[in-house]
CSV table of C-alpha atoms and ligand atoms in Angstrom, one decimal:
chain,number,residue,atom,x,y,z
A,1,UNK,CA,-25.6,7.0,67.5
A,2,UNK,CA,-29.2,6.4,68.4
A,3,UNK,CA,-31.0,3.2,68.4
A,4,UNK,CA,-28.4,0.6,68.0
A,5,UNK,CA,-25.7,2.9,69.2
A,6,UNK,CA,-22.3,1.8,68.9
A,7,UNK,CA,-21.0,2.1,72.8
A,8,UNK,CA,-17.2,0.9,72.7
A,9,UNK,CA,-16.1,4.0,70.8
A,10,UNK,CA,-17.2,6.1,67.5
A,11,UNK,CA,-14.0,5.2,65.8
A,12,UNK,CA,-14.8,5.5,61.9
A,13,UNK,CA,-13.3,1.7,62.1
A,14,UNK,CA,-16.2,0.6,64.7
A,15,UNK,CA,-19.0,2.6,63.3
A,16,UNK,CA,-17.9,1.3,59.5
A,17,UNK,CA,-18.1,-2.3,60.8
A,18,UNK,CA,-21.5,-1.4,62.1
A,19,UNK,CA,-22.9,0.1,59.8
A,20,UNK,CA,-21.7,-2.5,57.4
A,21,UNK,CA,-23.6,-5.4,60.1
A,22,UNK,CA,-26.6,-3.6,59.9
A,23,UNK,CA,-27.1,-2.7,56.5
A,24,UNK,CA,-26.2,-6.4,55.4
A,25,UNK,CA,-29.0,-6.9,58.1
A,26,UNK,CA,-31.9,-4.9,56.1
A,27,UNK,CA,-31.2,-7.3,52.6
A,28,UNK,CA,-29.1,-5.1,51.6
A,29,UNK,CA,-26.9,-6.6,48.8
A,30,UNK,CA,-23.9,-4.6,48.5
A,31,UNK,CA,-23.3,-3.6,52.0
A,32,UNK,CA,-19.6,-3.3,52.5
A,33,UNK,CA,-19.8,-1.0,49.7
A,34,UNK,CA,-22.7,1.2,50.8
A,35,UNK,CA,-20.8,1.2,54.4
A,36,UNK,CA,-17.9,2.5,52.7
A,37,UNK,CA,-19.7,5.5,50.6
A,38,UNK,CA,-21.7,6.6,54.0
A,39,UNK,CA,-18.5,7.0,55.8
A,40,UNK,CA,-17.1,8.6,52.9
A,41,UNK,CA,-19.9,10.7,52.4
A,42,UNK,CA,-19.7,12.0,56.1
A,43,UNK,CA,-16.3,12.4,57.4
A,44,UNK,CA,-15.7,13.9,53.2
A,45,UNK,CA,-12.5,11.3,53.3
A,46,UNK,CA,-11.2,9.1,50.6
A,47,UNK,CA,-10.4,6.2,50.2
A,48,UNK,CA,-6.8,6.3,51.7
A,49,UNK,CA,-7.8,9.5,54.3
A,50,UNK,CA,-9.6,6.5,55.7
A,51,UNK,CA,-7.7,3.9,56.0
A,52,UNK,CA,-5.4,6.1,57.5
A,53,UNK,CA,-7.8,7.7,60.0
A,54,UNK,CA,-9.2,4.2,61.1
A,55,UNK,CA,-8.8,5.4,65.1
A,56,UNK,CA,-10.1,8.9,64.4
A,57,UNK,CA,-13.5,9.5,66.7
A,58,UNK,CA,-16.3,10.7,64.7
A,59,UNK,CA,-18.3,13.7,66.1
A,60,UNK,CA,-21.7,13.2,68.0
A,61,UNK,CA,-23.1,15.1,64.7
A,62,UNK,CA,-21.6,12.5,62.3
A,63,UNK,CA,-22.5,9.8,64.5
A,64,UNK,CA,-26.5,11.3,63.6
A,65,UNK,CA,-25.7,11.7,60.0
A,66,UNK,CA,-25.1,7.9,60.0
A,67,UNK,CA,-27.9,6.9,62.3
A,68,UNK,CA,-30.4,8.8,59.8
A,69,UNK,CA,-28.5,7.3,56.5
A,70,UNK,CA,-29.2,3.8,58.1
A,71,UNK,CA,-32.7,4.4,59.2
A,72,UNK,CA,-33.6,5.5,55.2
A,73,UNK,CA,-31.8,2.4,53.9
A,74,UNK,CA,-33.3,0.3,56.4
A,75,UNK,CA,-37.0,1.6,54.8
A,76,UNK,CA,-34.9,0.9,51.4
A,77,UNK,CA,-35.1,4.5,50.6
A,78,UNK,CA,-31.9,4.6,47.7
A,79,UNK,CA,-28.9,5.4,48.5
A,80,UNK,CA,-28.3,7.9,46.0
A,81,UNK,CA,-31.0,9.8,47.0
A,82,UNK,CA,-30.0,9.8,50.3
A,83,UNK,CA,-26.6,11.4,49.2
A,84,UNK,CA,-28.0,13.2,46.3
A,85,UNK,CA,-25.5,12.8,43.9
A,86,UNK,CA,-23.7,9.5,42.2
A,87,UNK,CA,-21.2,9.1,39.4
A,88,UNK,CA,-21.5,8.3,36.1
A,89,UNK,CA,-19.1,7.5,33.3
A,90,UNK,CA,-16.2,9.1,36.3
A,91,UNK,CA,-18.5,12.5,36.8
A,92,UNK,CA,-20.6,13.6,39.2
A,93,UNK,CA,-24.6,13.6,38.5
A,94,UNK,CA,-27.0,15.3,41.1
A,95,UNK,CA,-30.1,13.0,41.8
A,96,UNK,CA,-33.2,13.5,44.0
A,97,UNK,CA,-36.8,12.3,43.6
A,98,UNK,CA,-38.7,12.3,40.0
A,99,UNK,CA,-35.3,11.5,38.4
A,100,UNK,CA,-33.9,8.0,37.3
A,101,UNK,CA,-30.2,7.0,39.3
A,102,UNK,CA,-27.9,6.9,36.4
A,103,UNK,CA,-27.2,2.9,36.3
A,104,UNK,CA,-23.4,1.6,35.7
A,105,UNK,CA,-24.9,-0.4,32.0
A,106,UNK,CA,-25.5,2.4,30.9
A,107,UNK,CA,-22.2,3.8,30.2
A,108,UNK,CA,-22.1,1.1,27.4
A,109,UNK,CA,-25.0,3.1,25.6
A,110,UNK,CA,-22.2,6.3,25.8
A,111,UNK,CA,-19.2,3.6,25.2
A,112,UNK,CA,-21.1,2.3,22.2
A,113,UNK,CA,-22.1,6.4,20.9
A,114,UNK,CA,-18.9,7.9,21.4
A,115,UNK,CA,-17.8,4.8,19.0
A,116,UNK,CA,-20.4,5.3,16.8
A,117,UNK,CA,-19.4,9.6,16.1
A,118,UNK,CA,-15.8,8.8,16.5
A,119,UNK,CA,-15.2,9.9,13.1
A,120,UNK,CA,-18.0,12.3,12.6
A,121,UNK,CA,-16.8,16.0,13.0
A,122,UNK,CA,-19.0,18.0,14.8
A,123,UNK,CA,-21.6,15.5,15.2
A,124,UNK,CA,-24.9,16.6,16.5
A,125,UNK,CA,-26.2,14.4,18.9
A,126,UNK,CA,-29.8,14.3,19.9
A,127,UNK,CA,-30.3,12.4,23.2
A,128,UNK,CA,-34.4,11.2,23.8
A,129,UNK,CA,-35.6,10.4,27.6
A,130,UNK,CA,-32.5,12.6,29.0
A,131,UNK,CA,-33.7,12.3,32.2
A,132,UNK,CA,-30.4,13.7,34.6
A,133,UNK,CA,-28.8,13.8,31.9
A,134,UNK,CA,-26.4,11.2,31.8
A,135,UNK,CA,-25.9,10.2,28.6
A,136,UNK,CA,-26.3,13.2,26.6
A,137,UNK,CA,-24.3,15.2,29.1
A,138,UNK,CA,-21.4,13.0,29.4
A,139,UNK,CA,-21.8,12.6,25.4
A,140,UNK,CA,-21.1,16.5,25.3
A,141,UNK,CA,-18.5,16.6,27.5
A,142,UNK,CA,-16.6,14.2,25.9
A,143,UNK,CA,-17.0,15.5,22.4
A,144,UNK,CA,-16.6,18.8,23.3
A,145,UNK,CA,-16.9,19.7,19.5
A,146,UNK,CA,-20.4,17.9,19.7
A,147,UNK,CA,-23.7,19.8,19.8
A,148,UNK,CA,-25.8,17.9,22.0
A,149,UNK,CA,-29.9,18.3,22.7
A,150,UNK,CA,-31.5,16.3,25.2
A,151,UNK,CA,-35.6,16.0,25.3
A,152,UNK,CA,-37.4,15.3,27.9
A,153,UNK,CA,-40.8,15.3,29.1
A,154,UNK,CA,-41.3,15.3,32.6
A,155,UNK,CA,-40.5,18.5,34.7
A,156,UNK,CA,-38.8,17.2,37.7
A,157,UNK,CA,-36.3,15.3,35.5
A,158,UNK,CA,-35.8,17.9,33.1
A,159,UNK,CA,-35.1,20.3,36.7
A,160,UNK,CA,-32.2,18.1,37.5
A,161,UNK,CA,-31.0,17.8,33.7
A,162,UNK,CA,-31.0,21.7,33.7
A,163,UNK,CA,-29.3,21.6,36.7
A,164,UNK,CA,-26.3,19.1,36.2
A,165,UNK,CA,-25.9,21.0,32.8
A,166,UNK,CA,-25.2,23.6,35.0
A,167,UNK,CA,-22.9,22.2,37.3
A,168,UNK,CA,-21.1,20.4,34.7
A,169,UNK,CA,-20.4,23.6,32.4
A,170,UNK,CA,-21.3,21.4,29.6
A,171,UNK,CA,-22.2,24.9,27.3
A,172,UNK,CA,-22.6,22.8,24.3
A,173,UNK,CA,-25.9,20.6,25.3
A,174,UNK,CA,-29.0,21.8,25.3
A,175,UNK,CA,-32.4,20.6,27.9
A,176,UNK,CA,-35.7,21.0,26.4
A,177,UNK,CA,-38.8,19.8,27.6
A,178,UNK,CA,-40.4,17.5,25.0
A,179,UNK,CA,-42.3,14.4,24.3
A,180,UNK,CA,-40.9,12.2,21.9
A,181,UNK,CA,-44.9,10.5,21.2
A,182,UNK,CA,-45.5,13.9,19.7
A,183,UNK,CA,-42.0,13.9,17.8
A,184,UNK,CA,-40.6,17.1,19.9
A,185,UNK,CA,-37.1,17.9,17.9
A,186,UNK,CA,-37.8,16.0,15.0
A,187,UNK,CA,-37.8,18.3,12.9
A,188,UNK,CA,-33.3,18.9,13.6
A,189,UNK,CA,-31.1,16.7,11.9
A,190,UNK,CA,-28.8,15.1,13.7
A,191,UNK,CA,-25.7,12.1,13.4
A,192,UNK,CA,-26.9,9.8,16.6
A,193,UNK,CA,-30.4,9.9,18.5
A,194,UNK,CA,-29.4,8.4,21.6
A,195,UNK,CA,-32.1,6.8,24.3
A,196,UNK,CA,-32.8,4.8,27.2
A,197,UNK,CA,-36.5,4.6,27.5
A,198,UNK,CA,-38.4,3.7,29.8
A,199,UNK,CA,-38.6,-0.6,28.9
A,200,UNK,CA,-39.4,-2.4,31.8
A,201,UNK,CA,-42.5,-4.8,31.6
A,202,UNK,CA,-45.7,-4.5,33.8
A,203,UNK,CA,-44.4,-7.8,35.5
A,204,UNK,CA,-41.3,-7.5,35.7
A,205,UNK,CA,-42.0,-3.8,37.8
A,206,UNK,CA,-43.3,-6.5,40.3
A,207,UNK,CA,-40.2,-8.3,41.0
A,208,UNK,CA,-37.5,-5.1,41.2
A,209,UNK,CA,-36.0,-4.5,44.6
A,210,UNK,CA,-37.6,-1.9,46.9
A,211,UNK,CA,-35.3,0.7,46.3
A,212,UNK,CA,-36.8,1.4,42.8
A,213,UNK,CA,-40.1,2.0,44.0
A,214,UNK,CA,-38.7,5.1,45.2
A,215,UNK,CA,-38.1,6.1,41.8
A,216,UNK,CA,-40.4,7.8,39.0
A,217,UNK,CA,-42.4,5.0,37.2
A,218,UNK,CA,-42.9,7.0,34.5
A,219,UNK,CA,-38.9,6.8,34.2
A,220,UNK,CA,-39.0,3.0,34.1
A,221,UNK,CA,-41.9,1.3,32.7
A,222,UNK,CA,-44.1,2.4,29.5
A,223,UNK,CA,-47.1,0.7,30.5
A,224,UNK,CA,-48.2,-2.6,28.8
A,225,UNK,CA,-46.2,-2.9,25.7
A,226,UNK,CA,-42.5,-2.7,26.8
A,227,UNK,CA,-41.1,-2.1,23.1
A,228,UNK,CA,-43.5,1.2,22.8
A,229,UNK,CA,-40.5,3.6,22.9
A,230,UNK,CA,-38.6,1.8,20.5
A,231,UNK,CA,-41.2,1.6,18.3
A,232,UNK,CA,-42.4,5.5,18.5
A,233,UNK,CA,-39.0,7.0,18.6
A,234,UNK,CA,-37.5,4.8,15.3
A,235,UNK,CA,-41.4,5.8,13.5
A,236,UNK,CA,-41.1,9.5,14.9
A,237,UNK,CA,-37.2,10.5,14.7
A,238,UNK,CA,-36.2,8.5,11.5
A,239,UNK,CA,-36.0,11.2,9.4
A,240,UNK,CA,-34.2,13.1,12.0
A,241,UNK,CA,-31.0,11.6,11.6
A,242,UNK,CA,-28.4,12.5,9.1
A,243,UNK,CA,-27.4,10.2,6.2
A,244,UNK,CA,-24.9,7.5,7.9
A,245,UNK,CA,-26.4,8.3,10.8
A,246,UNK,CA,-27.3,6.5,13.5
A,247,UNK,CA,-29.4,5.8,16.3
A,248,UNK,CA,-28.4,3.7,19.3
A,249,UNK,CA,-30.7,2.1,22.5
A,250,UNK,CA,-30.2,0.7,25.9
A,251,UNK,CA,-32.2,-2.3,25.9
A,252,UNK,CA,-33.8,-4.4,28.7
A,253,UNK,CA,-32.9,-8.2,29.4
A,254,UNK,CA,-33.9,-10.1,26.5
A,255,UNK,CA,-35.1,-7.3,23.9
A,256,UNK,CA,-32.5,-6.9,22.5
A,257,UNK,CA,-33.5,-9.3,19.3
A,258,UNK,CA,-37.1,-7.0,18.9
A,259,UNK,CA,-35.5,-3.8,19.2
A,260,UNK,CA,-32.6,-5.2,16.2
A,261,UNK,CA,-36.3,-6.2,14.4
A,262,UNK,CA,-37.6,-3.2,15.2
A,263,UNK,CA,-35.0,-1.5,13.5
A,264,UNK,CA,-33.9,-3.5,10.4
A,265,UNK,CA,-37.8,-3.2,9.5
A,266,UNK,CA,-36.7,0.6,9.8
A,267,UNK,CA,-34.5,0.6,6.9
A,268,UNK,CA,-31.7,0.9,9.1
A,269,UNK,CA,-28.8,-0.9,7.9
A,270,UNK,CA,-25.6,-2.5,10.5
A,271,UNK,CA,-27.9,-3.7,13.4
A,272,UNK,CA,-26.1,-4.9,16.4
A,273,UNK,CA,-26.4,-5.7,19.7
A,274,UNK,CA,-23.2,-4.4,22.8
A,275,UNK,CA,-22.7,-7.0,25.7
A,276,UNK,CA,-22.9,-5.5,29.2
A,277,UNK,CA,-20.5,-6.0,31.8
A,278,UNK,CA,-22.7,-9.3,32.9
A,279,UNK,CA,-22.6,-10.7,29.0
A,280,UNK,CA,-26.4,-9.2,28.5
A,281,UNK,CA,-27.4,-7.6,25.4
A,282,UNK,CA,-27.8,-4.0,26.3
A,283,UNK,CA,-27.2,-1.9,23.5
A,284,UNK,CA,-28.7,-2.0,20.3
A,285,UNK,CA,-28.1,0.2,17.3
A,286,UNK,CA,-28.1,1.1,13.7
A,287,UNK,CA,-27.4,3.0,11.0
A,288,UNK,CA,-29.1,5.1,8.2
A,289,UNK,CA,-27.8,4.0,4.8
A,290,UNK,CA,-25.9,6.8,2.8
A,291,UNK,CA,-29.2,7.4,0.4
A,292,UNK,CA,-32.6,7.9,2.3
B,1,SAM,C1,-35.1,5.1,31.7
B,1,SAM,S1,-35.1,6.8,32.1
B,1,SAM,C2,-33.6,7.3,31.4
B,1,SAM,C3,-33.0,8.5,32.0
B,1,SAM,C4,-31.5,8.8,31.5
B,1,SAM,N1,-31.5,8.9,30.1
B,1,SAM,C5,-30.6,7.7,32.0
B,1,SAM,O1,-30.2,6.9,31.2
B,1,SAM,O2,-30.3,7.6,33.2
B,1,SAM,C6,-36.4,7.3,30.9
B,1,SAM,C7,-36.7,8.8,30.9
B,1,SAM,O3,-37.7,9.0,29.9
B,1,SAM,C8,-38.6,10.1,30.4
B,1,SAM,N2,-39.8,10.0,29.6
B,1,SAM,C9,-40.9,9.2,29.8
B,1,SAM,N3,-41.8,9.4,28.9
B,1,SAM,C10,-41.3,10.3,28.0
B,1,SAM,C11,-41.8,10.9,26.8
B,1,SAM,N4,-43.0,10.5,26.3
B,1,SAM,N5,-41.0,11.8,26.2
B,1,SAM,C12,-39.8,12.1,26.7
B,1,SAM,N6,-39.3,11.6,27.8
B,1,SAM,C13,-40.0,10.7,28.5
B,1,SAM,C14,-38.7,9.8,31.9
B,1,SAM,O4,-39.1,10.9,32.6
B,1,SAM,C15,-37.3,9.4,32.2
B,1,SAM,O5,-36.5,10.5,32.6
């Protein structure tokens, strides 16, 4: 290893500790973990091939790999850029630059959508701000009856929601570039619009850790009014979605009350709010009543 090189021996149990040291070091919160998907990530072990190769010498090539990996995270570059994939709802999603990282809370919003089709047959699924793809893709995979269309407007996103489409074999979902301020696709019908906008507040952009100024801003925050999405996409798509259908958000911390108002003054009938993991709000949805 360069720089800090590790000089007792390049045993993936010595260059694991270090890297861990190091990391935690840089501020990095969940270091033991990142340590673990580096080595991971550069010997191509698992879990167990690990622990079980603790002694094993890694090669002067490795021992770069992980020198280069630390010097990014030590300039807070992501992680999963760095690797350029990461999983989602158990499947693998490539990520680069210009695309949102899938984020673990939102495998409530496909929790809370697969509930919400469970006894539609068929259901056609239209999924707004696809980014990578996450949440429509998974949503087609497992519904593999489903028809699934996923809009979005920015071309380096929409590249990497074409291409884990692709590398998924999810033949059922469709990418199309679109802007949903314009209404792109609104004129389908469909059982669920799905979405996570971009929500975050001006101010609150200011306090996120350094690793998410790496990703696209347009992905994150919608400029001064943080419930614009909601807003535009309940206005634009309403008519969109089959009776008892429904349409169902990933919220920020603490919108999850406007976006419920946002949608009862819809028309849309059943409003709820879905707990994350933490016990935040992070799903709202609702449905269209039988009769429009
Ligand atoms: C919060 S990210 C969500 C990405 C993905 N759905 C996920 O959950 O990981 C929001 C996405 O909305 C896209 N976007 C921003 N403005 C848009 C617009 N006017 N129309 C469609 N997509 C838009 C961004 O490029 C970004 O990919």
């Amino acid at each position: 290893m360069k720089g800090r090189a590790i000089t007792t021996n390049n045993t993936i149990f010595n260059v694991y500790n270090e890297t861990k040291k190091r990391l935690e070091r840089f501020g990095i919160e969940d270091y033991g973990f990142e340590a673990r998907v580096i080595i991971k990530h550069i010997t191509g072990f698992d879990n167990k091939k690990i622990m079980m190769n603790y002694n094993a010498l890694l090669s002067p090539y490795q021992l770069n790999q992980v020198e280069d990996i630390i010097m990014k995270r030590q300039a807070r570059y992501p992680l999963q850029y760095i690797l350029g994939e990461w999983s989602f709802y158990g499947r693998t999603f490539k990520v680069g630059e210009g695309v949102l990282i899938p984020r673990a809370d939102t495998e409530i919003v496909v929790e809370t959508a697969l509930n919400l089709i469970k006894d539609t047959i068929n259901p056609g699924v239209l999924d707004l701000c696809a980014g990578s793809g996450a949440i429509g893709l998974t949503l087609s995979l497992e519904r593999e009856d489903s028809n699934v269309t996923l809009l979005e407007k920015h071309t380096p996103a929409l590249r990497y929601c074409k291409l884990n489409k692709d590398l998924l074999s999810a033949d059922n979902a469709q990418c199309i570039n679109g802007d949903v301020f314009t209404g792109d696709c609104s004129n389908g019908k469909f059982d669920l619009i799905v979405s996570n906008p971009p929500y975050v507040s001006e101010d609150d952009m200011k306090t996120l850790q350094p690793e998410v100024g790496y990703e696209p801003e347009v992905a994150l925050c919608p400029g001064s009014d943080e419930l614009l999405f909601y807003r535009e996409i309940v206005k634009n798509y309403k008519k969109a979605v089959n009776p008892c259908g429904a349409f169902c958000f990933e919220v920020g911390i603490n919108q999850a009350d406007s976006v419920k108002e946002i949608l009862s003054s819809a028309g849309l009938k059943n409003v709820e709010a879905v707990k994350d993991y933490a016990g935040i709000d992070r799903v709202v949805f609702g449905t269209v009543s039988e009769v429009q």
